[in-house]
PDB file of C-alpha atoms in Angstrom:
ATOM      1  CA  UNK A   1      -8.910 -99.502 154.280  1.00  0.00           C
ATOM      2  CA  UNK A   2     -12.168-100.897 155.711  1.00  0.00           C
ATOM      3  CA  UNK A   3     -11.378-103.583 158.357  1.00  0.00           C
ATOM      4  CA  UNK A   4     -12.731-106.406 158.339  1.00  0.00           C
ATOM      5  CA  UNK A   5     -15.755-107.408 160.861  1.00  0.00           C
ATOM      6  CA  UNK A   6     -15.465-110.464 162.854  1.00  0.00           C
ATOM      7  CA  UNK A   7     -18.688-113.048 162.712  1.00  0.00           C
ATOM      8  CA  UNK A   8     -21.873-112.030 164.266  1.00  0.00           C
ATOM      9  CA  UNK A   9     -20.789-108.474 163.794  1.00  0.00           C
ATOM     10  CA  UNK A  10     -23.071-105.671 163.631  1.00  0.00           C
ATOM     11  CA  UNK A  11     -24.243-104.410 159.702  1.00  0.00           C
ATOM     12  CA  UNK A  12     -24.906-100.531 160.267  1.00  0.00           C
ATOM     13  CA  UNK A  13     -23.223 -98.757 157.393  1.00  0.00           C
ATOM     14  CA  UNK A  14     -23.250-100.035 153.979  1.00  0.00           C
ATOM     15  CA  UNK A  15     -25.830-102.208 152.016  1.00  0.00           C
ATOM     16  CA  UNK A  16     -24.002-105.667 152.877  1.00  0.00           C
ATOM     17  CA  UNK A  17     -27.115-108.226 152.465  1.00  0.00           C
ATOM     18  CA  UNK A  18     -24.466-111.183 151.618  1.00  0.00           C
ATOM     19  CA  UNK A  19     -25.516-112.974 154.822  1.00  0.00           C
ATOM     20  CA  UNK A  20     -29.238-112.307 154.219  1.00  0.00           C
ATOM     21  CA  UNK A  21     -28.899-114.519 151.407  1.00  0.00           C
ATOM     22  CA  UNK A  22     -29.904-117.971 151.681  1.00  0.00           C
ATOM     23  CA  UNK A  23     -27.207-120.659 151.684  1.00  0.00           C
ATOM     24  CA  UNK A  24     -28.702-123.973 151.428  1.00  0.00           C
ATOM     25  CA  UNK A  25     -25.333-125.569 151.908  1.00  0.00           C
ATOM     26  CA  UNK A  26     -24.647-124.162 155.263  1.00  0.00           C
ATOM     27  CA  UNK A  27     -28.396-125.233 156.215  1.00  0.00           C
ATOM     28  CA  UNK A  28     -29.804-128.703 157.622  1.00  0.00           C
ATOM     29  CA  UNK A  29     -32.898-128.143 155.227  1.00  0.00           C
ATOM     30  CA  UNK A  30     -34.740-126.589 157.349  1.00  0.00           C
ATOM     31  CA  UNK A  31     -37.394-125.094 155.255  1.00  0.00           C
ATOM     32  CA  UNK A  32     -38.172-128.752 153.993  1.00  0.00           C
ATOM     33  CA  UNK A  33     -38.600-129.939 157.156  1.00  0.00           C
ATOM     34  CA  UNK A  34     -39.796-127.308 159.686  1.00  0.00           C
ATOM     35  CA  UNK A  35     -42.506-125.764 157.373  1.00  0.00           C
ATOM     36  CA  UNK A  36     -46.366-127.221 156.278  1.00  0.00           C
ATOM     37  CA  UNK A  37     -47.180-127.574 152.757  1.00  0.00           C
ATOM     38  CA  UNK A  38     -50.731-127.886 151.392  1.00  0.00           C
ATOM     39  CA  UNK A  39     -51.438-129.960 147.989  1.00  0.00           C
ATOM     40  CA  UNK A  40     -52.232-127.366 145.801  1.00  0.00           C
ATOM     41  CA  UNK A  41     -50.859-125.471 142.634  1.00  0.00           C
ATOM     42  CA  UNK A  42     -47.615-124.903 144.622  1.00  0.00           C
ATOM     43  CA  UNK A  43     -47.486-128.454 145.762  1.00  0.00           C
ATOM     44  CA  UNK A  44     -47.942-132.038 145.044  1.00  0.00           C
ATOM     45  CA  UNK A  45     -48.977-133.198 148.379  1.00  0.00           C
ATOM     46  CA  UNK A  46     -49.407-132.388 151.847  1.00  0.00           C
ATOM     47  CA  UNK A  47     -46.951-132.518 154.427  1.00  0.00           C
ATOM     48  CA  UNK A  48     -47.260-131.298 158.307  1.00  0.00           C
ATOM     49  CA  UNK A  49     -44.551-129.343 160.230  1.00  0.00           C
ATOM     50  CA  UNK A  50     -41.754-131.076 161.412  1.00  0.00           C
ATOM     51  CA  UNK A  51     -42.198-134.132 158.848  1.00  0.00           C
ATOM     52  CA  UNK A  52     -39.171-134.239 156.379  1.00  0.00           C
ATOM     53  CA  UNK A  53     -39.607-133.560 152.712  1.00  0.00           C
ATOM     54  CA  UNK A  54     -39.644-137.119 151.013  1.00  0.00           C
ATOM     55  CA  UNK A  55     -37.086-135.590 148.086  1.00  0.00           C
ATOM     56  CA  UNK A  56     -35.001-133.981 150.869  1.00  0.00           C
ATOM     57  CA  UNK A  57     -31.886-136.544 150.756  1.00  0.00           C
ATOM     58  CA  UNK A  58     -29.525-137.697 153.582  1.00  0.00           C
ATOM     59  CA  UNK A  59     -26.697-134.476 152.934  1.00  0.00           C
ATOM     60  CA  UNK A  60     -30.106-132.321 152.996  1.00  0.00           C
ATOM     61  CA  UNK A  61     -30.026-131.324 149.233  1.00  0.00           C
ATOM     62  CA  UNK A  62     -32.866-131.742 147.891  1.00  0.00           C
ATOM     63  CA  UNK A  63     -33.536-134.496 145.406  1.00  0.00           C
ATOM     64  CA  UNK A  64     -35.514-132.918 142.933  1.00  0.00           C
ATOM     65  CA  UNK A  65     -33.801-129.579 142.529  1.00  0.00           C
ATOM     66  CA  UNK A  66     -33.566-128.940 138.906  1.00  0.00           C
ATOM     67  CA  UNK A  67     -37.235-130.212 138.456  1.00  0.00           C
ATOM     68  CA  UNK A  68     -38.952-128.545 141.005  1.00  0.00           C
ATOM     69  CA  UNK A  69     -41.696-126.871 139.012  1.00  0.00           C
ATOM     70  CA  UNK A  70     -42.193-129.546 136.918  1.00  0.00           C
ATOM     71  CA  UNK A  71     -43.092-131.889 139.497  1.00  0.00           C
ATOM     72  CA  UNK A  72     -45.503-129.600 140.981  1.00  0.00           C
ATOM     73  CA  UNK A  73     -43.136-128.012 143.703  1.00  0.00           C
ATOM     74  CA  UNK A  74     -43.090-124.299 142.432  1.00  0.00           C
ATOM     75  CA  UNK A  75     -43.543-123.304 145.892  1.00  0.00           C
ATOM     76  CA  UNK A  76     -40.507-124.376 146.706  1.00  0.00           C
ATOM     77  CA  UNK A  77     -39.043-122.109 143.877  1.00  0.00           C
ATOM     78  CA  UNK A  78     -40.693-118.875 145.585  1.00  0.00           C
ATOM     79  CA  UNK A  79     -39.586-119.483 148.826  1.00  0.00           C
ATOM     80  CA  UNK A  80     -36.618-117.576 150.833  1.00  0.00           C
ATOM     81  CA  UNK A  81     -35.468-117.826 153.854  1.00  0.00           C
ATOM     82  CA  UNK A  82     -33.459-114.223 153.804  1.00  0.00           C
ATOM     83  CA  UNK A  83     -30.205-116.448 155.473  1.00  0.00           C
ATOM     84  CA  UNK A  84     -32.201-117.744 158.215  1.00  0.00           C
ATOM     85  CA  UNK A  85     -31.242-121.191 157.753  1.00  0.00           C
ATOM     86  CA  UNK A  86     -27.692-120.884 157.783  1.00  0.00           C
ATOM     87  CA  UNK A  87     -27.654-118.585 160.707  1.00  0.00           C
ATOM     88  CA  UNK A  88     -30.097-121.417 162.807  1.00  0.00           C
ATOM     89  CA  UNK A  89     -28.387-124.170 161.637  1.00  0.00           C
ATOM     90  CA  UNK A  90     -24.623-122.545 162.003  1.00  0.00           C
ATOM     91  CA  UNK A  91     -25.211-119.695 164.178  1.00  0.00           C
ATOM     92  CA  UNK A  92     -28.210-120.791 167.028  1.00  0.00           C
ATOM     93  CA  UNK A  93     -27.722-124.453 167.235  1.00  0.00           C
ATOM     94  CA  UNK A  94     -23.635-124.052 166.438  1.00  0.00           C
ATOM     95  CA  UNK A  95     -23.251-126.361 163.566  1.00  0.00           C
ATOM     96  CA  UNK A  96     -25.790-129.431 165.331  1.00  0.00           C
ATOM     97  CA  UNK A  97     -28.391-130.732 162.877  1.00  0.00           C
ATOM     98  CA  UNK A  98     -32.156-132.108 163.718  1.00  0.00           C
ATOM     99  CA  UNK A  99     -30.646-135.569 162.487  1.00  0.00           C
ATOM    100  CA  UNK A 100     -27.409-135.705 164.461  1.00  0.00           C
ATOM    101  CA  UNK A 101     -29.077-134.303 167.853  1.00  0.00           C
ATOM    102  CA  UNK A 102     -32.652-135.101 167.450  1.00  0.00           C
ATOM    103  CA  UNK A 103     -33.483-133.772 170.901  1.00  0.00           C
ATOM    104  CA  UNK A 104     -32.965-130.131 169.359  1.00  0.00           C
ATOM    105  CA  UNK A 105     -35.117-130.922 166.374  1.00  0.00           C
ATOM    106  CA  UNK A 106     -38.920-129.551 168.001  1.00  0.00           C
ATOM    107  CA  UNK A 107     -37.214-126.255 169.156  1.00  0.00           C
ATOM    108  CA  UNK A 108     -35.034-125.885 166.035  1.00  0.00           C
ATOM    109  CA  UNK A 109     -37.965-125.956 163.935  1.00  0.00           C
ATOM    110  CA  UNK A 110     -39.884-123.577 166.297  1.00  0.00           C
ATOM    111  CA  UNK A 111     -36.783-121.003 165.822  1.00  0.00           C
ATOM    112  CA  UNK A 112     -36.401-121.254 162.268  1.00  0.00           C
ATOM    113  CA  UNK A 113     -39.537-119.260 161.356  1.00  0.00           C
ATOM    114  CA  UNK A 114     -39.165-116.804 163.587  1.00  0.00           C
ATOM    115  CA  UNK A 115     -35.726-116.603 162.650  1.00  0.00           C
ATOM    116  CA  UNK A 116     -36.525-115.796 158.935  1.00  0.00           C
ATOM    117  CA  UNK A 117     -39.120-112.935 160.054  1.00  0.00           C
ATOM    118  CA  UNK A 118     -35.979-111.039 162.129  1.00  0.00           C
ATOM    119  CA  UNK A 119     -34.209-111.527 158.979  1.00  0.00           C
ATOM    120  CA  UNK A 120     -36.284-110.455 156.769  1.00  0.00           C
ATOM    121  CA  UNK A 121     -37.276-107.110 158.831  1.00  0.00           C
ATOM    122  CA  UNK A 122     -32.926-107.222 159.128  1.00  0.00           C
ATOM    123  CA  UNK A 123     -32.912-106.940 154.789  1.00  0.00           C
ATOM    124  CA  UNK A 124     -35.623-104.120 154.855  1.00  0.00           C
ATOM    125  CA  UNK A 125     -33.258-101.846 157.975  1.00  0.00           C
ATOM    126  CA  UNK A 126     -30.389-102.539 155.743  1.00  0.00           C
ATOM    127  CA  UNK A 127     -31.965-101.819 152.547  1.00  0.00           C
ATOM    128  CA  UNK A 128     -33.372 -98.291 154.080  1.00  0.00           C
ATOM    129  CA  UNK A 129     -30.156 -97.337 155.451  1.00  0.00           C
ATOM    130  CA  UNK A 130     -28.720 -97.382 151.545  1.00  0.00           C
ATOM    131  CA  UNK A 131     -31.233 -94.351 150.393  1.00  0.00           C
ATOM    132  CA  UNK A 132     -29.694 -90.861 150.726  1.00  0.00           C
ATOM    133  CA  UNK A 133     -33.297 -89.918 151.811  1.00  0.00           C
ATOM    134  CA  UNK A 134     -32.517 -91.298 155.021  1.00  0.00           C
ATOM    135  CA  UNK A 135     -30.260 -89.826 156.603  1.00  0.00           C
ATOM    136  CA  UNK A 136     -32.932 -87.707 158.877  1.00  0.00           C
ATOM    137  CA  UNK A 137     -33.320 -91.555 159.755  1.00  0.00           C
ATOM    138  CA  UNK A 138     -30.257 -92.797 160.122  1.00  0.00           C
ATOM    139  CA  UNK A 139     -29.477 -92.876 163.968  1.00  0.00           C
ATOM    140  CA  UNK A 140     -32.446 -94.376 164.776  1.00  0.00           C
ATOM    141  CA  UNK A 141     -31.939 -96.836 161.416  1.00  0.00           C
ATOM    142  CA  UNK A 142     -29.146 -97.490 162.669  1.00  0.00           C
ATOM    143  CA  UNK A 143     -30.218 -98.479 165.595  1.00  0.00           C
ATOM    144  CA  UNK A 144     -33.480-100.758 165.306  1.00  0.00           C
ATOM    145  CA  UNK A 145     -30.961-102.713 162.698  1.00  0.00           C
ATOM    146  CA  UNK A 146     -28.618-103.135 165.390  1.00  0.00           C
ATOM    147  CA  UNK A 147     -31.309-104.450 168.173  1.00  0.00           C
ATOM    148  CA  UNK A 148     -32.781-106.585 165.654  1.00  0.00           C
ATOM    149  CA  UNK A 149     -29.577-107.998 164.778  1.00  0.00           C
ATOM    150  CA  UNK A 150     -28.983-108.500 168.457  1.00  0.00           C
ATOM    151  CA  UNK A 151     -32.320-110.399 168.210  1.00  0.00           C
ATOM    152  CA  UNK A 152     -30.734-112.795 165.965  1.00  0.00           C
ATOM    153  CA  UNK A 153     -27.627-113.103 167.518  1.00  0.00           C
ATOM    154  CA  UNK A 154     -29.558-114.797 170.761  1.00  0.00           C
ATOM    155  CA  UNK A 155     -29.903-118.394 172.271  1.00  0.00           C
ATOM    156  CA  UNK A 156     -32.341-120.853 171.294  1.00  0.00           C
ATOM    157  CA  UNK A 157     -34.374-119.939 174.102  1.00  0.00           C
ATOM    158  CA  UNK A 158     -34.329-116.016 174.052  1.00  0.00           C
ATOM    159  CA  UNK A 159     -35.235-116.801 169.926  1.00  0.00           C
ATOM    160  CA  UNK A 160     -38.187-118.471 170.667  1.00  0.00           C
ATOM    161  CA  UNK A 161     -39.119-115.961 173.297  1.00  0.00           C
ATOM    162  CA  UNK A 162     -39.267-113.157 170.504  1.00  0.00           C
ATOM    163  CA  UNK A 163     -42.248-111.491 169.850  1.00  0.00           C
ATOM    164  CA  UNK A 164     -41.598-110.962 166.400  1.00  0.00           C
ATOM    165  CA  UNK A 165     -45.308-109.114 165.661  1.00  0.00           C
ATOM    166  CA  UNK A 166     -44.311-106.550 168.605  1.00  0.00           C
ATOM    167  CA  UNK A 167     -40.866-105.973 166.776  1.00  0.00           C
ATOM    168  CA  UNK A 168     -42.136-105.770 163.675  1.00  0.00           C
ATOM    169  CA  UNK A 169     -44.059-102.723 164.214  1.00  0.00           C
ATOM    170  CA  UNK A 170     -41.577-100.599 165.671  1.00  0.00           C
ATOM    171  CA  UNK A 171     -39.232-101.520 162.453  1.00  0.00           C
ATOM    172  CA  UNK A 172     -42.664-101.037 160.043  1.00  0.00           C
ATOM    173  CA  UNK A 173     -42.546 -96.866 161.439  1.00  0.00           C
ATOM    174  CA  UNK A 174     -39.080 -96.889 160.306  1.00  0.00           C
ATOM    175  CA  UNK A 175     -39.937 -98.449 157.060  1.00  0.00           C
ATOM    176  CA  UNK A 176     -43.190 -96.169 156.351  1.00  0.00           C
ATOM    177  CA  UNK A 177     -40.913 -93.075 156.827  1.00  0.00           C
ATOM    178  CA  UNK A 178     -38.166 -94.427 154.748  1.00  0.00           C
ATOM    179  CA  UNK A 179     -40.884 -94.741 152.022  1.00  0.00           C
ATOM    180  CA  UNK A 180     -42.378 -91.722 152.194  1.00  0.00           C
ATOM    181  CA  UNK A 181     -38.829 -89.894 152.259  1.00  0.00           C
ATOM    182  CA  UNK A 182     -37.839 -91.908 149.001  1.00  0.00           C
ATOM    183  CA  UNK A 183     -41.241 -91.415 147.011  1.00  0.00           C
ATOM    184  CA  UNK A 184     -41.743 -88.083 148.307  1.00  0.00           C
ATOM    185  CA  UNK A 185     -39.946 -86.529 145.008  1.00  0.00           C
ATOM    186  CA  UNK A 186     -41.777 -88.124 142.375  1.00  0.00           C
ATOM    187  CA  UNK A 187     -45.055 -86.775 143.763  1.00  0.00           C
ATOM    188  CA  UNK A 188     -44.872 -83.536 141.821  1.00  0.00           C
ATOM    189  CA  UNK A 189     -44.208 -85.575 139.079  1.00  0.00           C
ATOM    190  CA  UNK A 190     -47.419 -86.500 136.127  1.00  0.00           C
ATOM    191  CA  UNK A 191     -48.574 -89.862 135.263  1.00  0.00           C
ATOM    192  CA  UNK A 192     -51.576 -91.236 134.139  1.00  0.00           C
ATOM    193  CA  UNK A 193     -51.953 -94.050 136.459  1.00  0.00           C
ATOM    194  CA  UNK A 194     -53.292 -96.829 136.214  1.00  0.00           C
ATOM    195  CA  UNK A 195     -54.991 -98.044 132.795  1.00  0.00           C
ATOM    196  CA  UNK A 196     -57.698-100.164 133.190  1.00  0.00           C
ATOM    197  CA  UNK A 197     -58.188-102.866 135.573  1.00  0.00           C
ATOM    198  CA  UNK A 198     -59.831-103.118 139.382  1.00  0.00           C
ATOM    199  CA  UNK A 199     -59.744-100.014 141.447  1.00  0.00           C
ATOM    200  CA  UNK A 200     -58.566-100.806 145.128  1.00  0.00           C
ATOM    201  CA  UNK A 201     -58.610 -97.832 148.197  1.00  0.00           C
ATOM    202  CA  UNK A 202     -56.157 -95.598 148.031  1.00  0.00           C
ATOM    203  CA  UNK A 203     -55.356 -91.744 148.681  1.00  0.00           C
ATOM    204  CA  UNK A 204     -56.220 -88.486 146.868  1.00  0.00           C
ATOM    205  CA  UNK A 205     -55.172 -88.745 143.174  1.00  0.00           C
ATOM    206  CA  UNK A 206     -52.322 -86.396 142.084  1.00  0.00           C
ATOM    207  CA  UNK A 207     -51.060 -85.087 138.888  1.00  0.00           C
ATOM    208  CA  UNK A 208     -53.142 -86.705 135.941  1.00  0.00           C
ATOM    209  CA  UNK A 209     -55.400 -88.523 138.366  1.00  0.00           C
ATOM    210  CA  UNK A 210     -52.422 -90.111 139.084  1.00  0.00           C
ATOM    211  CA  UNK A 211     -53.634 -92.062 142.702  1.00  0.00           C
ATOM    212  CA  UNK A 212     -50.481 -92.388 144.851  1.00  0.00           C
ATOM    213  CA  UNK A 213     -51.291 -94.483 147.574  1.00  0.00           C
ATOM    214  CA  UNK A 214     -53.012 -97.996 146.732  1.00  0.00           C
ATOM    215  CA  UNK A 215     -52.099 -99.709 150.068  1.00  0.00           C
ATOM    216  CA  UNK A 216     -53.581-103.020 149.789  1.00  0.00           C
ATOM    217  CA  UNK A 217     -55.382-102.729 146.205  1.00  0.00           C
ATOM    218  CA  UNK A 218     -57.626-105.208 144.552  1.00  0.00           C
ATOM    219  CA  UNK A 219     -55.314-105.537 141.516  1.00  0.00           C
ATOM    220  CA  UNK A 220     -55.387-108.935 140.679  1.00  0.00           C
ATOM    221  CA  UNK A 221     -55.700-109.823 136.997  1.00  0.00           C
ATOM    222  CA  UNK A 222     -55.416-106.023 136.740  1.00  0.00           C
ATOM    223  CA  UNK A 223     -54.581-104.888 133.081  1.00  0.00           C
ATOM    224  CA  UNK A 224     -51.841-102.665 133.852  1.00  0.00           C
ATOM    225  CA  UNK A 225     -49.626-102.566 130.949  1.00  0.00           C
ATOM    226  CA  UNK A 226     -47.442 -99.412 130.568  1.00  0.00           C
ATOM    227  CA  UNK A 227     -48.604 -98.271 133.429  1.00  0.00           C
ATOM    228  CA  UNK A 228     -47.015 -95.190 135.408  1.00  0.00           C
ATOM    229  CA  UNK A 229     -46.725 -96.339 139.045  1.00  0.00           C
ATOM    230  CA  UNK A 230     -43.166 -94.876 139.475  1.00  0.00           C
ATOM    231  CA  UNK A 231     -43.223 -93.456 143.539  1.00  0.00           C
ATOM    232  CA  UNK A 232     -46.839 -95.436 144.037  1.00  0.00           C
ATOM    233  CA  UNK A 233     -47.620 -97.227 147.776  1.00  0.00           C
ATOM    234  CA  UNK A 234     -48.401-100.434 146.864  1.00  0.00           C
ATOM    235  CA  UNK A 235     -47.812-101.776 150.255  1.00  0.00           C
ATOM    236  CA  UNK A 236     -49.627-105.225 150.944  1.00  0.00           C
ATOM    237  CA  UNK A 237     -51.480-104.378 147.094  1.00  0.00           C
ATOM    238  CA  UNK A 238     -53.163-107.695 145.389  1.00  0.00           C
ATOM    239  CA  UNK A 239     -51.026-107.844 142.009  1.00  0.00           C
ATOM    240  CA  UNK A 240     -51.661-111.910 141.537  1.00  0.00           C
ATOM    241  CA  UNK A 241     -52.406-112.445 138.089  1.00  0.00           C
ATOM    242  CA  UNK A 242     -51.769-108.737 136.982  1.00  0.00           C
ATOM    243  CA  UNK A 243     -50.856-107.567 133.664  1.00  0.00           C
ATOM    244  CA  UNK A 244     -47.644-105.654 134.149  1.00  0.00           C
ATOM    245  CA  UNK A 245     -45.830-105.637 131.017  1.00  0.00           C
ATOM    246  CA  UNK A 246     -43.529-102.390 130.603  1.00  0.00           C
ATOM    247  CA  UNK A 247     -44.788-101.008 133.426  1.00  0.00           C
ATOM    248  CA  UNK A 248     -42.673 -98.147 135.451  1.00  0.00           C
ATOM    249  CA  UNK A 249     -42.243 -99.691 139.100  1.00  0.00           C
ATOM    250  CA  UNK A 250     -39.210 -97.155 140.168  1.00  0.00           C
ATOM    251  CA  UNK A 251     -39.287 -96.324 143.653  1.00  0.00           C
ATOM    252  CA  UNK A 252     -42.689 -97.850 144.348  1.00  0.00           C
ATOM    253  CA  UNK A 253     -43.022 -99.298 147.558  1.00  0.00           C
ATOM    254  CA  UNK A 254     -44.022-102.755 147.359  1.00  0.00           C
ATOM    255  CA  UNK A 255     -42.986-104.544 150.423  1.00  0.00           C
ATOM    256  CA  UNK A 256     -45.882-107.287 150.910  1.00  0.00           C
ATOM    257  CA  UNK A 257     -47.267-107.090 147.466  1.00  0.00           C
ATOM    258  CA  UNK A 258     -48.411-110.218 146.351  1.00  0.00           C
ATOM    259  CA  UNK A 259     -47.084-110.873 142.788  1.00  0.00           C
ATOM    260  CA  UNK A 260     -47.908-114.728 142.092  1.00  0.00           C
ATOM    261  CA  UNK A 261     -47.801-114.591 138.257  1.00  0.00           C
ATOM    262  CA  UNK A 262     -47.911-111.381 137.849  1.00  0.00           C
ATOM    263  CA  UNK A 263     -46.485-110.706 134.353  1.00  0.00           C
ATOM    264  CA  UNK A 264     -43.345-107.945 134.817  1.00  0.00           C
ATOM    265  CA  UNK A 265     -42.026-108.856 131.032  1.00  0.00           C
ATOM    266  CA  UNK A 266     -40.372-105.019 129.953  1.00  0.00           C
ATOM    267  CA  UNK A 267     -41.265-103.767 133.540  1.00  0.00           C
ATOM    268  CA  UNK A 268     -39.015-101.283 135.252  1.00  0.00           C
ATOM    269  CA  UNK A 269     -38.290-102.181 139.157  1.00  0.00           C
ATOM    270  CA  UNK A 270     -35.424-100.098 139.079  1.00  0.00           C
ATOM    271  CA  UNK A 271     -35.562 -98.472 142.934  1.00  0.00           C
ATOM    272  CA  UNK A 272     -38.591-100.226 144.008  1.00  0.00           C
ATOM    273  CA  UNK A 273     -38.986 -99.987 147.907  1.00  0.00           C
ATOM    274  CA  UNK A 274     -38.421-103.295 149.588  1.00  0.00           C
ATOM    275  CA  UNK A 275     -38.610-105.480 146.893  1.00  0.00           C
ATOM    276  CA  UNK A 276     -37.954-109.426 147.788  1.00  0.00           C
ATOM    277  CA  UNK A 277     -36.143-112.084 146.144  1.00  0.00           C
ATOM    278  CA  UNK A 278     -39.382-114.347 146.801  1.00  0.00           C
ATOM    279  CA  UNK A 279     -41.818-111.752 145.320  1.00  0.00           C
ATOM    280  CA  UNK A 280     -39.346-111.777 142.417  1.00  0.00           C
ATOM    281  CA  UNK A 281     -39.798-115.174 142.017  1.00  0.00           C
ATOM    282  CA  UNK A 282     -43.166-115.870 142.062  1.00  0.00           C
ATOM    283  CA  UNK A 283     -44.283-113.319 139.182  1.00  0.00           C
ATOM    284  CA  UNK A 284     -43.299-113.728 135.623  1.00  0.00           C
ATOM    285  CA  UNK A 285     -40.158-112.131 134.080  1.00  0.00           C
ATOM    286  CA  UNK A 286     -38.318-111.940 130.659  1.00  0.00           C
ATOM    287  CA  UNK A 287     -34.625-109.939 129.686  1.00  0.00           C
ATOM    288  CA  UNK A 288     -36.161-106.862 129.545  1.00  0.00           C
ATOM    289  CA  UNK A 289     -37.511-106.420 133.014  1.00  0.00           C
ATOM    290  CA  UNK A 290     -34.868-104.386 135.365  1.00  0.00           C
ATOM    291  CA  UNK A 291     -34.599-105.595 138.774  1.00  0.00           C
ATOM    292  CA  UNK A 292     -33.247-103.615 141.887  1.00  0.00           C
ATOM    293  CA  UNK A 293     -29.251-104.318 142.373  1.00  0.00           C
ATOM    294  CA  UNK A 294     -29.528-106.768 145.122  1.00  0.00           C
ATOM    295  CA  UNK A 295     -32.176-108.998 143.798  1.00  0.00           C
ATOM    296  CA  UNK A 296     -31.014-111.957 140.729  1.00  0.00           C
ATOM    297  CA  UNK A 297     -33.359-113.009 137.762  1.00  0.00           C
ATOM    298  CA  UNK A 298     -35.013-115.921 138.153  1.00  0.00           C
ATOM    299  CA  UNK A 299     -33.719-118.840 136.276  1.00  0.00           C
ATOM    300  CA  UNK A 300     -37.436-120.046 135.153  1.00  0.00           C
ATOM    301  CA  UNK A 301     -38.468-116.929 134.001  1.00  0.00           C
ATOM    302  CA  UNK A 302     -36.398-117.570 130.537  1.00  0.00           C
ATOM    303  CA  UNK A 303     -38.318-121.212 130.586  1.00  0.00           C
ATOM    304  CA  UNK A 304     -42.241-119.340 130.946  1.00  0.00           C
TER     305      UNK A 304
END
């Protein structure tokens, strides 16, 4: 029997995400309080950092939940925090609440961000220890997860004194040769590619003309429909607008690829690399697209 592991523990072996999920409940609405907003097609109005939400109500649920898009909030709808605000508002400030103890309020809103950027890099290290192509990895996996969890695990103080960026890209060399491990078999593979739309940089093109590495493409209102992008680097790749219906997504690596209405009706996402619940949400979806195990369909995409 697996024993159990006490709060705060260390996540090394297994694909256990639960507490990189966000919680609003445990949270003092943090993300509608500590973040800026802009008036645009993701919001009604402006509102600086630090200023409350005016539909965030007294318990710190917000107001307008079930309506959120139709009032003009769909950024709200995108947004994750990856369990940040649970583990601030619980974990860091131990249960006090910018309300309650407004002295904490300026440094628990300077913390929260930076708190959702260790957990985020904490889903990807936990999402690359799950691929059998790792294991050459593992040790050292297993150990940037476990100083980054350690990052998140600190005071107030030692939080703020992060440097996230610095972090980041030590965990970002793990994370380029857990994707190249992973995609590495479907090179020898054929594929046709892209069909049609804008053509961003990218590598030598394989099999077919099949072009395997379109870091940071130009694919926005791209007509990509049945395309074969199955092992593709799409790292950081410009999919807003994008035509994706049926397209074959397995084992692509798309962590930072901006999907905002991208259209993934029939797609196949099955094994995409470092795929996020927010990138999930912002791109259009029906019953037919397949979705990577740890990631839920949105509940709008039924209403688009």
């Amino acid at each position: 029997m697996t024993p159990e592991r006490e709060p705060g523990a260390l996540r090394l072996l297994d694909d256990d995400r639960a507490a990189l999920r966000a919680d609003c409940g445990s949270c003092s609405g943090l993300c509608c309080v500590a973040l800026t907003f802009s008036k645009s097609a993701d919001f009604p109005v402006n509102k600086d950092a630090g200023k409350p939400c005016g539909n965030l109500a007294e318990d710190f649920r917000c107001g307008i939940h079930r309506d959120l898009r139709d009032k003009g909030y769909r950024g709200c709808t995108v947004y994750d925090c990856f369990g940040a605000g649970q583990r601030v508002s619980q974990g860091t400030f131990e249960g006090r609440d910018w309300r309650r103890d407004p002295a904490t309020a300026r440094q628990m809103f300077e913390v929260f961000p930076l708190m959702r950027q260790i957990h985020e890099l904490l889903w990807y290290l936990t999402e690359a220890l799950t691929y059998p192509q790792t294991r050459p990895l593992a040790a050292d996996l297993k150990r940037v997860l476990a100083d980054t969890e350690r990052l998140a695990q600190g005071s107030p103080d030692e939080v703020a004194g992060t440097d996230v960026a610095a972090h980041r890209q030590v965990v970002n060399t793990l994370l380029l040769r857990t994707s190249e491990l992973v995609r590495a078999e479907h090179r020898g593979q054929g594929g046709g590619g892209a069909k049609g739309g804008k053509r961003g940089r990218g590598g030598k093109a394989g099999k077919g003309g099949k072009k395997w590495d379109r870091r940071g493409a130009d694919l926005i209102g791209a007509r990509l429909t049945g395309a074969d992008l199955m092992g593709v680097d799409l790292r950081g790749a410009y999919l807003i607008g994008a035509d994706l219906r049926d397209a074959d997504l397995r084992a692509a690596d798309l962590i930072g690829a901006d999907f905002r209405d991208a259209d993934l009706r029939g797609a196949d996402l099955t094994g995409a690399l470092f795929l996020t619940q927010s990138q999930v949400n912002a791109a259009k979806g029906d019953d037919r697209t397949k979705l990577p195990d740890a990631l839920h369909r949105p509940g709008h995409w039924s209403q688009d």
